[in-house]
mmCIF file of C-alpha atoms in Angstrom:
data_model
loop_
_atom_site.group_PDB
_atom_site.id
_atom_site.type_symbol
_atom_site.label_atom_id
_atom_site.label_comp_id
_atom_site.label_asym_id
_atom_site.label_seq_id
_atom_site.Cartn_x
_atom_site.Cartn_y
_atom_site.Cartn_z
ATOM 1 C CA UNK A 111 32.301 33.001 -6.227
ATOM 2 C CA UNK A 112 31.377 30.821 -9.225
ATOM 3 C CA UNK A 113 35.036 30.107 -9.898
ATOM 4 C CA UNK A 114 35.586 29.061 -6.302
ATOM 5 C CA UNK A 115 32.517 26.819 -6.239
ATOM 6 C CA UNK A 116 33.289 24.909 -9.415
ATOM 7 C CA UNK A 117 37.053 25.132 -9.810
ATOM 8 C CA UNK A 118 38.340 24.157 -6.378
ATOM 9 C CA UNK A 119 38.275 20.418 -7.069
ATOM 10 C CA UNK A 120 41.367 18.296 -7.457
ATOM 11 C CA UNK A 121 41.694 15.869 -10.343
ATOM 12 C CA UNK A 122 41.551 13.083 -7.760
ATOM 13 C CA UNK A 123 38.178 14.345 -6.489
ATOM 14 C CA UNK A 124 36.797 14.425 -10.029
ATOM 15 C CA UNK A 125 37.984 10.901 -10.763
ATOM 16 C CA UNK A 126 36.606 9.640 -7.451
ATOM 17 C CA UNK A 127 33.203 11.190 -8.126
ATOM 18 C CA UNK A 128 32.983 9.673 -11.605
ATOM 19 C CA UNK A 129 34.021 6.231 -10.382
ATOM 20 C CA UNK A 130 31.533 6.397 -7.509
ATOM 21 C CA UNK A 131 28.676 7.469 -9.785
ATOM 22 C CA UNK A 132 29.371 4.690 -12.272
ATOM 23 C CA UNK A 133 29.640 2.148 -9.455
ATOM 24 C CA UNK A 134 26.330 3.228 -7.879
ATOM 25 C CA UNK A 135 24.530 3.152 -11.240
ATOM 26 C CA UNK A 136 25.787 -0.286 -12.292
ATOM 27 C CA UNK A 137 22.826 -2.522 -13.244
ATOM 28 C CA UNK A 138 23.469 -5.238 -10.677
ATOM 29 C CA UNK A 139 20.772 -7.523 -9.307
ATOM 30 C CA UNK A 140 20.894 -5.803 -5.925
ATOM 31 C CA UNK A 141 20.313 -2.447 -7.658
ATOM 32 C CA UNK A 142 17.055 -3.668 -9.186
ATOM 33 C CA UNK A 143 16.086 -5.336 -5.916
ATOM 34 C CA UNK A 144 16.279 -1.934 -4.215
ATOM 35 C CA UNK A 145 14.230 -0.424 -7.040
ATOM 36 C CA UNK A 146 11.480 -3.005 -6.514
ATOM 37 C CA UNK A 147 11.575 -2.673 -2.724
ATOM 38 C CA UNK A 148 11.378 1.118 -2.897
ATOM 39 C CA UNK A 149 8.495 1.054 -5.385
ATOM 40 C CA UNK A 150 6.621 -1.472 -3.236
ATOM 41 C CA UNK A 151 7.055 0.720 -0.181
ATOM 42 C CA UNK A 152 5.950 3.778 -2.162
ATOM 43 C CA UNK A 153 2.901 1.921 -3.496
ATOM 44 C CA UNK A 154 1.763 0.795 -0.064
ATOM 45 C CA UNK A 155 2.381 4.294 1.284
ATOM 46 C CA UNK A 156 0.241 5.779 -1.476
ATOM 47 C CA UNK A 157 -2.545 3.252 -1.011
ATOM 48 C CA UNK A 158 -2.808 3.946 2.730
ATOM 49 C CA UNK A 159 -2.269 7.692 2.235
ATOM 50 C CA UNK A 160 0.859 7.743 4.435
ATOM 51 C CA UNK A 161 3.404 10.482 3.720
ATOM 52 C CA UNK A 162 5.966 8.985 6.112
ATOM 53 C CA UNK A 163 6.003 5.632 4.301
ATOM 54 C CA UNK A 164 6.342 7.409 0.949
ATOM 55 C CA UNK A 165 9.305 9.403 2.269
ATOM 56 C CA UNK A 166 10.900 6.163 3.456
ATOM 57 C CA UNK A 167 10.601 4.699 -0.030
ATOM 58 C CA UNK A 168 12.536 7.635 -1.478
ATOM 59 C CA UNK A 169 15.424 7.028 0.912
ATOM 60 C CA UNK A 170 16.173 3.564 -0.470
ATOM 61 C CA UNK A 171 15.499 4.326 -4.147
ATOM 62 C CA UNK A 172 18.737 4.136 -6.228
ATOM 63 C CA UNK A 173 17.286 5.419 -9.501
ATOM 64 C CA UNK A 174 18.806 8.888 -9.040
ATOM 65 C CA UNK A 175 22.270 7.495 -9.860
ATOM 66 C CA UNK A 176 21.621 6.218 -13.419
ATOM 67 C CA UNK A 177 19.882 9.505 -14.206
ATOM 68 C CA UNK A 178 22.985 11.396 -13.077
ATOM 69 C CA UNK A 179 25.226 8.982 -14.982
ATOM 70 C CA UNK A 180 23.152 9.672 -18.106
ATOM 71 C CA UNK A 181 23.905 13.370 -17.671
ATOM 72 C CA UNK A 182 27.587 12.591 -17.220
ATOM 73 C CA UNK A 183 27.568 10.450 -20.351
ATOM 74 C CA UNK A 184 26.141 13.323 -22.394
ATOM 75 C CA UNK A 185 28.671 15.818 -20.977
ATOM 76 C CA UNK A 186 31.696 13.615 -21.683
ATOM 77 C CA UNK A 187 30.182 12.345 -24.979
ATOM 78 C CA UNK A 188 30.510 8.698 -23.961
ATOM 79 C CA UNK A 189 27.991 6.630 -25.928
ATOM 80 C CA UNK A 190 28.636 3.510 -23.834
ATOM 81 C CA UNK A 191 27.806 5.334 -20.612
ATOM 82 C CA UNK A 192 24.695 6.866 -22.197
ATOM 83 C CA UNK A 193 23.473 3.469 -23.439
ATOM 84 C CA UNK A 194 24.290 1.848 -20.089
ATOM 85 C CA UNK A 195 22.362 4.528 -18.205
ATOM 86 C CA UNK A 196 19.348 4.272 -20.516
ATOM 87 C CA UNK A 197 19.325 0.500 -20.071
ATOM 88 C CA UNK A 198 19.400 0.788 -16.279
ATOM 89 C CA UNK A 199 16.676 3.446 -16.223
ATOM 90 C CA UNK A 200 14.352 1.595 -18.617
ATOM 91 C CA UNK A 201 14.783 -1.699 -16.772
ATOM 92 C CA UNK A 202 14.140 0.067 -13.468
ATOM 93 C CA UNK A 203 10.961 1.628 -14.875
ATOM 94 C CA UNK A 204 9.761 -1.742 -16.154
ATOM 95 C CA UNK A 205 10.366 -3.557 -12.871
ATOM 96 C CA UNK A 206 9.058 -0.705 -10.755
ATOM 97 C CA UNK A 207 5.821 -0.030 -12.618
ATOM 98 C CA UNK A 208 5.076 -3.754 -12.971
ATOM 99 C CA UNK A 209 5.624 -4.334 -9.242
ATOM 100 C CA UNK A 210 3.347 -1.433 -8.353
ATOM 101 C CA UNK A 211 0.581 -2.650 -10.667
ATOM 102 C CA UNK A 212 0.747 -6.204 -9.307
ATOM 103 C CA UNK A 213 0.620 -5.039 -5.688
ATOM 104 C CA UNK A 214 -2.372 -2.827 -6.430
ATOM 105 C CA UNK A 215 -4.276 -5.671 -8.102
ATOM 106 C CA UNK A 216 -3.744 -8.033 -5.167
ATOM 107 C CA UNK A 217 -4.015 -5.668 -2.218
ATOM 108 C CA UNK A 218 -6.196 -2.727 -3.209
ATOM 109 C CA UNK A 219 -8.262 -3.365 -6.307
ATOM 110 C CA UNK A 220 -11.207 -1.330 -4.950
ATOM 111 C CA UNK A 221 -9.382 1.553 -3.289
ATOM 112 C CA UNK A 222 -10.383 5.202 -3.650
ATOM 113 C CA UNK A 223 -8.001 7.920 -4.828
ATOM 114 C CA UNK A 224 -6.549 9.878 -1.943
ATOM 115 C CA UNK A 225 -4.593 13.110 -1.598
ATOM 116 C CA UNK A 226 -1.166 11.444 -1.946
ATOM 117 C CA UNK A 227 -2.125 9.739 -5.204
ATOM 118 C CA UNK A 228 -3.874 12.767 -6.683
ATOM 119 C CA UNK A 229 -0.876 14.963 -5.848
ATOM 120 C CA UNK A 230 1.210 12.851 -8.266
ATOM 121 C CA UNK A 231 -1.257 13.388 -11.119
ATOM 122 C CA UNK A 232 -0.900 17.170 -11.303
ATOM 123 C CA UNK A 233 2.388 17.992 -13.089
ATOM 124 C CA UNK A 234 3.291 21.670 -13.293
ATOM 125 C CA UNK A 235 6.184 24.075 -13.841
ATOM 126 C CA UNK A 236 6.727 24.192 -10.083
ATOM 127 C CA UNK A 237 7.682 20.505 -10.153
ATOM 128 C CA UNK A 238 10.101 21.261 -12.989
ATOM 129 C CA UNK A 239 11.707 24.021 -10.919
ATOM 130 C CA UNK A 240 12.014 21.693 -7.914
ATOM 131 C CA UNK A 241 13.608 19.011 -10.102
ATOM 132 C CA UNK A 242 16.143 21.476 -11.518
ATOM 133 C CA UNK A 243 17.105 22.661 -8.041
ATOM 134 C CA UNK A 244 17.350 19.068 -6.794
ATOM 135 C CA UNK A 245 19.398 18.043 -9.830
ATOM 136 C CA UNK A 246 21.795 20.917 -9.254
ATOM 137 C CA UNK A 247 22.119 20.006 -5.578
ATOM 138 C CA UNK A 248 22.509 16.267 -6.244
ATOM 139 C CA UNK A 249 25.240 16.636 -8.852
ATOM 140 C CA UNK A 250 27.054 19.268 -6.786
ATOM 141 C CA UNK A 251 26.930 17.104 -3.642
ATOM 142 C CA UNK A 252 28.095 14.061 -5.593
ATOM 143 C CA UNK A 253 31.273 15.818 -6.704
ATOM 144 C CA UNK A 254 32.026 17.397 -3.325
ATOM 145 C CA UNK A 255 33.186 14.653 -0.901
ATOM 146 C CA UNK A 256 32.097 16.521 2.248
ATOM 147 C CA UNK A 257 28.559 16.994 0.901
ATOM 148 C CA UNK A 258 27.821 13.407 -0.148
ATOM 149 C CA UNK A 259 25.810 12.727 3.021
ATOM 150 C CA UNK A 260 23.152 15.176 1.798
ATOM 151 C CA UNK A 261 22.212 12.964 -1.185
ATOM 152 C CA UNK A 262 19.446 11.029 0.654
ATOM 153 C CA UNK A 263 17.742 14.308 1.548
ATOM 154 C CA UNK A 264 17.994 15.465 -2.050
ATOM 155 C CA UNK A 265 16.469 12.179 -3.230
ATOM 156 C CA UNK A 266 13.486 12.861 -0.974
ATOM 157 C CA UNK A 267 13.003 16.352 -2.392
ATOM 158 C CA UNK A 268 12.847 15.245 -6.021
ATOM 159 C CA UNK A 269 10.600 12.206 -5.339
ATOM 160 C CA UNK A 270 11.270 10.014 -8.367
ATOM 161 C CA UNK A 271 9.631 6.806 -7.160
ATOM 162 C CA UNK A 272 6.130 7.925 -6.048
ATOM 163 C CA UNK A 273 5.058 9.059 -9.549
ATOM 164 C CA UNK A 274 6.161 5.680 -10.938
ATOM 165 C CA UNK A 275 4.214 3.915 -8.207
ATOM 166 C CA UNK A 276 1.135 5.952 -9.140
ATOM 167 C CA UNK A 277 1.665 4.971 -12.789
ATOM 168 C CA UNK A 278 1.536 1.319 -11.730
ATOM 169 C CA UNK A 279 -1.593 2.004 -9.693
ATOM 170 C CA UNK A 280 -3.162 3.624 -12.757
ATOM 171 C CA UNK A 281 -2.299 0.611 -14.914
ATOM 172 C CA UNK A 282 -3.914 -1.719 -12.377
ATOM 173 C CA UNK A 283 -7.086 0.372 -12.588
ATOM 174 C CA UNK A 284 -6.889 0.980 -16.356
ATOM 175 C CA UNK A 285 -7.082 4.696 -15.622
ATOM 176 C CA UNK A 286 -5.411 6.619 -18.465
ATOM 177 C CA UNK A 287 -5.620 9.947 -16.629
ATOM 178 C CA UNK A 288 -3.601 8.623 -13.692
ATOM 179 C CA UNK A 289 -1.142 6.781 -15.952
ATOM 180 C CA UNK A 290 -0.391 9.692 -18.274
ATOM 181 C CA UNK A 291 -0.175 12.452 -15.679
ATOM 182 C CA UNK A 292 1.888 10.531 -13.135
ATOM 183 C CA UNK A 293 4.360 9.336 -15.770
ATOM 184 C CA UNK A 294 4.572 12.875 -17.145
ATOM 185 C CA UNK A 295 5.488 14.041 -13.645
ATOM 186 C CA UNK A 296 8.283 11.456 -13.523
ATOM 187 C CA UNK A 297 9.563 12.630 -16.917
ATOM 188 C CA UNK A 298 9.505 16.254 -15.738
ATOM 189 C CA UNK A 299 11.474 15.327 -12.626
ATOM 190 C CA UNK A 300 14.008 13.291 -14.601
ATOM 191 C CA UNK A 301 14.418 15.988 -17.271
ATOM 192 C CA UNK A 302 14.974 18.664 -14.627
ATOM 193 C CA UNK A 303 17.655 16.582 -12.920
ATOM 194 C CA UNK A 304 19.399 15.814 -16.218
ATOM 195 C CA UNK A 305 19.353 19.456 -17.327
ATOM 196 C CA UNK A 306 20.745 20.799 -14.051
ATOM 197 C CA UNK A 307 23.372 18.087 -13.576
ATOM 198 C CA UNK A 308 24.664 18.571 -17.120
ATOM 199 C CA UNK A 309 25.301 22.217 -16.284
ATOM 200 C CA UNK A 310 27.100 21.328 -13.044
ATOM 201 C CA UNK A 311 29.233 18.609 -14.637
ATOM 202 C CA UNK A 312 30.179 20.979 -17.462
ATOM 203 C CA UNK A 313 31.117 23.805 -15.091
ATOM 204 C CA UNK A 314 33.292 21.370 -13.147
ATOM 205 C CA UNK A 315 35.064 20.364 -16.378
ATOM 206 C CA UNK A 316 34.289 16.677 -16.036
ATOM 207 C CA UNK A 317 34.351 16.365 -19.831
ATOM 208 C CA UNK A 318 38.132 15.964 -19.635
ATOM 209 C CA UNK A 319 37.679 12.763 -17.591
ATOM 210 C CA UNK A 320 36.246 10.563 -20.331
ATOM 211 C CA UNK A 321 39.061 8.043 -19.956
ATOM 212 C CA UNK A 322 38.348 7.685 -16.241
ATOM 213 C CA UNK A 323 34.704 6.926 -17.013
ATOM 214 C CA UNK A 324 35.624 4.346 -19.663
ATOM 215 C CA UNK A 325 37.971 2.546 -17.292
ATOM 216 C CA UNK A 326 35.381 2.619 -14.493
ATOM 217 C CA UNK A 327 32.758 1.062 -16.782
ATOM 218 C CA UNK A 328 35.145 -1.728 -17.769
ATOM 219 C CA UNK A 329 35.973 -2.334 -14.116
ATOM 220 C CA UNK A 330 32.295 -2.563 -13.148
ATOM 221 C CA UNK A 331 31.481 -4.862 -16.063
ATOM 222 C CA UNK A 332 34.272 -7.187 -14.978
ATOM 223 C CA UNK A 333 33.025 -7.091 -11.383
ATOM 224 C CA UNK A 334 29.448 -7.914 -12.419
ATOM 225 C CA UNK A 335 30.654 -10.762 -14.628
ATOM 226 C CA UNK A 336 32.721 -12.140 -11.755
ATOM 227 C CA UNK A 337 29.724 -11.937 -9.397
ATOM 228 C CA UNK A 338 27.512 -13.810 -11.867
ATOM 229 C CA UNK A 339 30.117 -16.525 -12.378
ATOM 230 C CA UNK A 340 30.510 -16.920 -8.628
ATOM 231 C CA UNK A 341 26.735 -17.135 -8.157
ATOM 232 C CA UNK A 342 26.510 -19.733 -10.933
ATOM 233 C CA UNK A 343 29.215 -21.871 -9.321
ATOM 234 C CA UNK A 344 27.489 -21.657 -5.947
ATOM 235 C CA UNK A 345 24.193 -22.692 -7.538
ATOM 236 C CA UNK A 346 25.821 -25.668 -9.250
ATOM 237 C CA UNK A 347 27.464 -26.633 -5.965
ATOM 238 C CA UNK A 348 24.129 -26.467 -4.129
ATOM 239 C CA UNK A 349 22.426 -28.519 -6.839
ATOM 240 C CA UNK A 350 25.019 -31.266 -6.448
ATOM 241 C CA UNK A 351 24.447 -31.303 -2.692
ATOM 242 C CA UNK A 352 20.679 -31.656 -3.174
ATOM 243 C CA UNK A 353 21.167 -34.462 -5.708
ATOM 244 C CA UNK A 354 23.143 -36.437 -3.146
#
């Protein structure tokens, strides 16, 4: 059964999955916009103690992709992909936590802790187990074309954004207990996903596709550069219009 599950992929499927993962984890401006929007939604959901709003924030959060690309980078021993993934993750954390802290200061400086917030300050081995299962499912679904539609549901199960939102809330309140425990929960979730996805990527022999990953990174870098140049030209054009 194991052989069938992990060895029934074509080389084309493997290449497609790698290219898609690298594309989705590219540090574009719209990527970080979604990070900020998802963390804002999660923060408001936490402040009003609304589980449905928190779930909605997980659906639009893209941070799962750079975590998976970090795992892929380790498996294929690609230092550029590892560095790129770390950069995207760290920048996402910075933007996300800062946005959450700012929102809390302006909208809910005197709020009381509720069940949704406190639930993200109690890391345990159960959360680690959930993260490992979710990481296994996410990486498996990413590689299998017919399972890719399940990724949003998997993102909900692992809940990466709410702990970061709680970290921002803790910073706004200068509460070290909330900050440390919520960020530890995020680290547990991320570590579980990385561990499980490394196993899946190894079993699927993605380590032989290092060249595909390198070419995909170059392609995305060129695309981002082209987008920035186009945006710059449009800005210059608009400035000239305003000057007239």
